[in-house]
CSV table of C-alpha atoms and ligand atoms in Angstrom, one decimal:
chain,number,residue,atom,x,y,z
A,1,UNK,CA,0.2,0.2,0.1
A,2,UNK,CA,3.1,2.2,1.0
A,3,UNK,CA,4.9,1.5,-2.8
A,4,UNK,CA,3.6,5.0,-4.1
A,5,UNK,CA,4.2,6.9,-1.1
A,6,UNK,CA,7.1,9.2,-1.0
A,7,UNK,CA,9.6,7.9,1.5
A,8,UNK,CA,9.4,11.3,3.7
A,9,UNK,CA,5.8,11.2,3.7
A,10,UNK,CA,6.3,7.6,5.1
A,11,UNK,CA,8.3,7.7,7.3
A,12,UNK,CA,6.0,10.2,9.5
A,13,UNK,CA,3.0,7.3,9.2
A,14,UNK,CA,2.4,5.3,12.1
A,15,UNK,CA,1.8,1.6,12.0
A,16,UNK,CA,1.9,0.5,15.7
A,17,UNK,CA,-1.1,3.3,16.6
A,18,UNK,CA,-4.0,3.1,15.6
A,19,UNK,CA,-5.6,6.6,13.1
A,20,UNK,CA,-8.8,7.6,13.2
A,21,UNK,CA,-9.1,7.9,9.5
A,22,UNK,CA,-7.3,4.7,8.4
A,23,UNK,CA,-10.3,3.1,11.0
A,24,UNK,CA,-13.0,5.0,9.4
A,25,UNK,CA,-12.0,3.3,6.0
A,26,UNK,CA,-12.0,-0.2,7.7
A,27,UNK,CA,-15.2,0.3,8.8
A,28,UNK,CA,-16.8,2.0,6.0
A,29,UNK,CA,-15.2,-1.0,3.7
A,30,UNK,CA,-12.3,0.5,2.6
A,31,UNK,CA,-8.6,-1.1,2.0
A,32,UNK,CA,-6.5,1.7,3.3
A,33,UNK,CA,-5.7,0.5,6.8
A,34,UNK,CA,-3.6,-1.7,8.7
A,35,UNK,CA,-3.6,-4.8,11.4
A,36,UNK,CA,-3.4,-2.1,14.3
A,37,UNK,CA,-6.3,-0.6,12.6
A,38,UNK,CA,-8.6,-3.5,12.2
A,39,UNK,CA,-7.6,-5.1,15.3
A,40,UNK,CA,-8.8,-1.4,17.0
A,41,UNK,CA,-12.0,-1.1,14.6
A,42,UNK,CA,-12.9,-4.8,15.9
A,43,UNK,CA,-12.4,-4.2,19.3
A,44,UNK,CA,-14.4,-1.0,19.3
A,45,UNK,CA,-17.0,-2.5,17.2
A,46,UNK,CA,-17.3,-5.0,19.7
A,47,UNK,CA,-18.3,-2.5,22.4
A,48,UNK,CA,-20.3,-0.9,19.9
A,49,UNK,CA,-21.7,-2.5,17.0
A,50,UNK,CA,-23.6,-0.1,15.8
A,51,UNK,CA,-20.4,2.0,14.7
A,52,UNK,CA,-19.9,0.2,11.6
A,53,UNK,CA,-23.3,0.4,10.3
A,54,UNK,CA,-22.9,4.3,11.8
A,55,UNK,CA,-19.9,4.8,9.6
A,56,UNK,CA,-21.6,3.7,6.5
A,57,UNK,CA,-24.7,6.1,7.3
A,58,UNK,CA,-22.1,8.5,7.3
A,59,UNK,CA,-20.9,8.4,4.1
A,60,UNK,CA,-24.8,8.3,2.8
A,61,UNK,CA,-25.1,11.4,4.9
A,62,UNK,CA,-22.3,13.1,3.1
A,63,UNK,CA,-23.8,12.4,0.0
A,64,UNK,CA,-27.0,13.4,0.4
A,65,UNK,CA,-26.1,17.2,2.0
A,66,UNK,CA,-23.3,17.8,-1.0
A,67,UNK,CA,-25.9,16.5,-3.6
A,68,UNK,CA,-28.1,19.0,-1.9
A,69,UNK,CA,-26.2,21.7,-1.6
A,70,UNK,CA,-24.7,21.7,-5.2
A,71,UNK,CA,-27.8,21.2,-6.7
A,72,UNK,CA,-30.3,22.7,-4.6
A,73,UNK,CA,-28.3,25.2,-2.7
A,74,UNK,CA,-26.4,26.4,-5.8
A,75,UNK,CA,-22.8,25.6,-4.1
A,76,UNK,CA,-20.1,25.5,-6.6
A,77,UNK,CA,-17.2,26.1,-3.6
A,78,UNK,CA,-16.3,23.6,-0.9
A,79,UNK,CA,-14.3,23.2,1.9
A,80,UNK,CA,-14.1,20.1,3.5
A,81,UNK,CA,-12.0,20.0,6.8
A,82,UNK,CA,-10.9,16.7,7.7
A,83,UNK,CA,-10.8,15.3,4.5
A,84,UNK,CA,-10.1,10.9,5.6
A,85,UNK,CA,-8.8,9.0,3.4
A,86,UNK,CA,-10.7,8.7,0.0
A,87,UNK,CA,-13.3,5.7,-0.3
A,88,UNK,CA,-16.5,6.3,-2.2
A,89,UNK,CA,-18.2,9.1,-3.7
A,90,UNK,CA,-15.8,11.9,-1.9
A,91,UNK,CA,-16.8,15.2,-1.9
A,92,UNK,CA,-15.6,16.3,-5.4
A,93,UNK,CA,-17.1,13.8,-6.8
A,94,UNK,CA,-20.8,14.0,-6.1
A,95,UNK,CA,-20.3,18.0,-6.4
A,96,UNK,CA,-18.7,17.7,-9.5
A,97,UNK,CA,-21.3,14.9,-11.3
A,98,UNK,CA,-24.1,17.5,-9.7
A,99,UNK,CA,-22.1,20.9,-11.1
A,100,UNK,CA,-19.4,20.1,-12.7
A,101,UNK,CA,-17.2,23.6,-12.3
A,102,UNK,CA,-17.2,22.8,-8.6
A,103,UNK,CA,-14.3,23.7,-6.6
A,104,UNK,CA,-13.5,22.1,-3.7
A,105,UNK,CA,-10.2,22.3,-1.2
A,106,UNK,CA,-9.6,19.5,1.1
A,107,UNK,CA,-8.0,20.2,4.1
A,108,UNK,CA,-6.4,16.9,6.5
A,109,UNK,CA,-3.2,16.7,8.8
A,110,UNK,CA,-3.0,12.9,8.6
A,111,UNK,CA,0.5,12.0,6.5
A,112,UNK,CA,-1.5,8.7,5.1
A,113,UNK,CA,-4.0,11.3,4.3
A,114,UNK,CA,-1.7,13.3,2.4
A,115,UNK,CA,0.0,10.0,0.7
A,116,UNK,CA,-3.3,9.6,-0.9
A,117,UNK,CA,-3.9,13.0,-1.8
A,118,UNK,CA,-3.0,12.2,-5.3
A,119,UNK,CA,-6.4,10.1,-5.7
A,120,UNK,CA,-8.6,12.9,-4.2
A,121,UNK,CA,-7.2,15.4,-6.7
A,122,UNK,CA,-8.1,13.6,-10.0
A,123,UNK,CA,-10.9,16.1,-11.1
A,124,UNK,CA,-13.9,13.7,-12.5
A,125,UNK,CA,-14.7,17.5,-14.9
A,126,UNK,CA,-12.1,19.4,-16.9
A,127,UNK,CA,-14.0,22.8,-15.8
A,128,UNK,CA,-14.0,21.5,-11.9
A,129,UNK,CA,-10.7,22.1,-9.6
A,130,UNK,CA,-9.6,19.8,-6.8
A,131,UNK,CA,-6.7,20.8,-4.1
A,132,UNK,CA,-5.4,19.5,-1.3
A,133,UNK,CA,-4.1,21.0,2.0
A,134,UNK,CA,-1.8,20.0,4.6
A,135,UNK,CA,-3.1,21.4,7.5
A,136,UNK,CA,-4.5,21.7,11.2
A,137,UNK,CA,-7.6,22.5,11.8
A,138,UNK,CA,-6.7,24.0,15.2
A,139,UNK,CA,-5.3,27.0,13.0
A,140,UNK,CA,-7.9,27.9,11.1
A,141,UNK,CA,-6.8,31.5,10.3
A,142,UNK,CA,-3.7,29.7,8.3
A,143,UNK,CA,-6.5,27.6,6.5
A,144,UNK,CA,-8.8,31.2,5.6
A,145,UNK,CA,-5.5,32.7,4.2
A,146,UNK,CA,-4.9,29.4,2.2
A,147,UNK,CA,-8.0,28.4,1.0
A,148,UNK,CA,-8.0,32.0,-0.7
A,149,UNK,CA,-5.8,31.0,-3.1
A,150,UNK,CA,-8.1,28.6,-4.8
A,151,UNK,CA,-11.2,29.7,-3.3
A,152,UNK,CA,-13.0,33.1,-4.3
A,153,UNK,CA,-14.2,34.3,-0.4
A,154,UNK,CA,-16.4,36.6,-1.7
A,155,UNK,CA,-18.8,33.8,-3.3
A,156,UNK,CA,-21.0,31.5,-0.9
A,157,UNK,CA,-18.7,28.2,0.2
A,158,UNK,CA,-20.2,24.8,1.5
A,159,UNK,CA,-18.1,24.5,4.6
A,160,UNK,CA,-17.9,21.0,6.0
A,161,UNK,CA,-17.1,19.5,8.9
A,162,UNK,CA,-17.7,16.1,8.7
A,163,UNK,CA,-16.4,13.6,11.6
A,164,UNK,CA,-13.7,16.1,12.2
A,165,UNK,CA,-14.9,18.3,15.3
A,166,UNK,CA,-14.9,15.3,17.3
A,167,UNK,CA,-11.1,15.0,17.0
A,168,UNK,CA,-10.8,18.8,18.9
A,169,UNK,CA,-11.1,17.9,22.4
A,170,UNK,CA,-11.6,21.1,23.8
A,171,UNK,CA,-15.3,22.2,23.0
A,172,UNK,CA,-15.1,26.0,22.8
A,173,UNK,CA,-12.0,25.7,20.7
A,174,UNK,CA,-14.2,23.6,18.3
A,175,UNK,CA,-16.9,26.3,18.6
A,176,UNK,CA,-14.7,29.1,17.9
A,177,UNK,CA,-12.6,27.0,14.8
A,178,UNK,CA,-16.2,26.8,13.5
A,179,UNK,CA,-16.7,30.2,14.1
A,180,UNK,CA,-13.7,31.2,12.4
A,181,UNK,CA,-14.0,30.3,9.3
A,182,UNK,CA,-17.7,31.0,9.2
A,183,UNK,CA,-16.9,34.6,9.2
A,184,UNK,CA,-14.4,34.1,6.8
A,185,UNK,CA,-17.0,33.0,3.9
A,186,UNK,CA,-20.0,35.6,2.9
A,187,UNK,CA,-23.9,35.4,3.4
A,188,UNK,CA,-25.3,32.4,1.5
A,189,UNK,CA,-22.5,30.2,2.3
A,190,UNK,CA,-23.4,26.9,4.1
A,191,UNK,CA,-22.3,24.7,7.3
A,192,UNK,CA,-22.3,21.0,6.6
A,193,UNK,CA,-21.6,19.0,10.0
A,194,UNK,CA,-21.7,15.3,11.7
A,195,UNK,CA,-19.6,13.8,14.5
A,196,UNK,CA,-20.3,10.8,16.6
A,197,UNK,CA,-22.9,11.7,19.2
A,198,UNK,CA,-23.8,11.0,23.2
A,199,UNK,CA,-26.8,9.4,22.1
A,200,UNK,CA,-26.1,5.7,23.8
A,201,UNK,CA,-24.2,4.8,26.7
A,202,UNK,CA,-22.1,1.4,24.7
A,203,UNK,CA,-21.1,4.3,21.8
A,204,UNK,CA,-19.6,6.9,24.7
A,205,UNK,CA,-17.9,3.7,26.3
A,206,UNK,CA,-16.5,2.4,23.4
A,207,UNK,CA,-15.2,6.1,22.6
A,208,UNK,CA,-13.5,6.3,25.8
A,209,UNK,CA,-11.8,2.9,25.0
A,210,UNK,CA,-10.8,4.0,21.8
A,211,UNK,CA,-9.3,6.8,23.6
A,212,UNK,CA,-7.4,4.9,25.6
A,213,UNK,CA,-5.7,3.8,22.6
A,214,UNK,CA,-2.5,6.3,21.9
A,215,UNK,CA,-5.0,7.4,18.7
A,216,UNK,CA,-6.0,10.9,18.4
A,217,UNK,CA,-8.8,10.9,20.9
A,218,UNK,CA,-12.7,11.7,19.5
A,219,UNK,CA,-14.6,13.4,21.6
A,220,UNK,CA,-18.7,12.4,21.6
A,221,UNK,CA,-20.9,15.3,22.4
A,222,UNK,CA,-24.7,15.5,22.8
A,223,UNK,CA,-26.6,17.1,20.4
A,224,UNK,CA,-27.3,19.9,22.4
A,225,UNK,CA,-23.4,20.5,22.5
A,226,UNK,CA,-23.4,20.1,18.4
A,227,UNK,CA,-26.2,22.3,18.5
A,228,UNK,CA,-24.1,25.4,19.2
A,229,UNK,CA,-21.8,25.0,16.5
A,230,UNK,CA,-24.4,26.0,14.1
A,231,UNK,CA,-25.3,29.5,16.5
A,232,UNK,CA,-26.0,32.6,14.0
A,233,UNK,CA,-26.6,30.7,11.3
A,234,UNK,CA,-30.5,29.1,9.8
A,235,UNK,CA,-30.5,25.1,10.3
A,236,UNK,CA,-32.3,23.7,6.9
A,237,UNK,CA,-35.0,21.2,7.4
A,238,UNK,CA,-35.0,18.6,9.2
A,239,UNK,CA,-32.8,21.0,11.7
A,240,UNK,CA,-29.7,19.0,13.2
A,241,UNK,CA,-30.8,15.1,13.3
A,242,UNK,CA,-29.3,11.4,13.4
A,243,UNK,CA,-27.6,11.2,10.1
A,244,UNK,CA,-30.0,8.4,8.5
A,245,UNK,CA,-32.4,10.6,9.2
A,246,UNK,CA,-31.4,13.9,7.1
A,247,UNK,CA,-33.2,14.2,4.3
A,248,UNK,CA,-33.2,9.9,3.6
A,249,UNK,CA,-33.9,9.0,0.2
A,250,UNK,CA,-37.4,8.8,-0.6
A,251,UNK,CA,-37.0,5.5,-2.2
A,252,UNK,CA,-36.4,3.8,1.4
A,253,UNK,CA,-39.9,3.5,2.7
A,254,UNK,CA,-40.6,4.7,6.5
A,255,UNK,CA,-38.1,6.4,9.1
A,256,UNK,CA,-34.7,4.9,8.9
A,257,UNK,CA,-33.3,3.7,12.1
A,258,UNK,CA,-31.5,6.9,14.2
A,259,UNK,CA,-27.8,6.6,14.5
A,260,UNK,CA,-25.6,7.7,17.0
A,261,UNK,CA,-24.2,10.5,14.8
A,262,UNK,CA,-25.9,13.6,14.5
A,263,UNK,CA,-25.5,16.2,11.8
A,264,UNK,CA,-27.0,18.9,9.9
A,265,UNK,CA,-26.8,22.0,8.0
A,266,UNK,CA,-27.3,25.4,7.4
A,267,UNK,CA,-26.9,28.8,5.6
A,268,UNK,CA,-25.2,31.5,6.8
A,269,UNK,CA,-28.1,34.9,6.7
B,1,SAM,C1,-13.6,10.2,11.5
B,1,SAM,S1,-12.8,10.9,10.0
B,1,SAM,C2,-13.9,11.4,9.0
B,1,SAM,C3,-13.2,11.9,7.3
B,1,SAM,C4,-14.7,12.1,6.8
B,1,SAM,N1,-14.6,13.3,7.0
B,1,SAM,C5,-15.4,11.4,6.2
B,1,SAM,O1,-16.8,12.3,7.1
B,1,SAM,O2,-15.6,10.2,6.2
B,1,SAM,C6,-11.8,12.6,10.5
B,1,SAM,C7,-10.8,13.0,9.7
B,1,SAM,O3,-10.7,14.0,10.2
B,1,SAM,C8,-8.9,14.4,10.5
B,1,SAM,N2,-8.2,15.0,11.4
B,1,SAM,C9,-8.7,15.0,12.6
B,1,SAM,N3,-8.2,15.9,13.6
B,1,SAM,C10,-7.9,17.1,12.8
B,1,SAM,C11,-7.0,18.5,12.4
B,1,SAM,N4,-6.4,18.7,14.0
B,1,SAM,N5,-6.4,18.8,11.6
B,1,SAM,C12,-7.4,18.3,10.7
B,1,SAM,N6,-7.3,16.9,10.0
B,1,SAM,C13,-7.8,16.4,11.2
B,1,SAM,C14,-8.7,13.3,10.4
B,1,SAM,O4,-7.2,13.2,10.1
B,1,SAM,C15,-9.2,12.5,9.6
B,1,SAM,O5,-8.9,12.0,8.1
């Protein structure tokens, strides 16, 4: 798997400590993971069996949200903060399928994700733009200043925090990161978010065990805490909900089973 990765990057990749992006990739059915990730992923799933379904549901949520933003909300610029490893239907593929001229900036700080950036950077349309920025979410000012080279911040941007704010351990810091990025984009921009939620004992316990493994910790928050990320913004229907229930495909009859992850989409007035 590391054959095509440049040696400097490969040296930064830890194979002895589980890694969030790779565990997530494993649960979503990807192949870019190592024994240490599969072991931790299986251990986690034994305590919290809903997690694998949740990982798969999160990608379906991302697809529905990006499709909504490109098709219904008219977004043509996407800032995806906490990219993850490329799997099926990544943000640029979904956005450019709906609006070929869409411009996407991916941001992550994981060397493994960076190593795969080449795969992510493949535009699916000649008129679209897809770029990758190696940066830490803890430095939103730097991210905003770099993003200006690719996105026009005088025009609306869809700002995406998909499963990444849970990695910002300090709640107020997480809120201020969202506020900083949203302050840099104009009225008519959107915020899209989801994260694992503290809505069952099993999920809380499994995350607390995971945070003991040496991996970058992931904090599960209550839906009430997550709702503060949307302060000052107008949530579109159905609001902040379990991600499986956010505008489910009409071909699926009935109300989908809730999963322990909450998400929402909101417009900056
Ligand atoms: C759970 S994965 C979610 C991946 C993808 N957004 C998705 O929804 O499938 C979280 C991602 O956030 C990235 N991440 C975590 N902390 C970060 C930080 N401080 N700066 C940049 N990226 C970060 C991780 O490397 C990982 O790729």
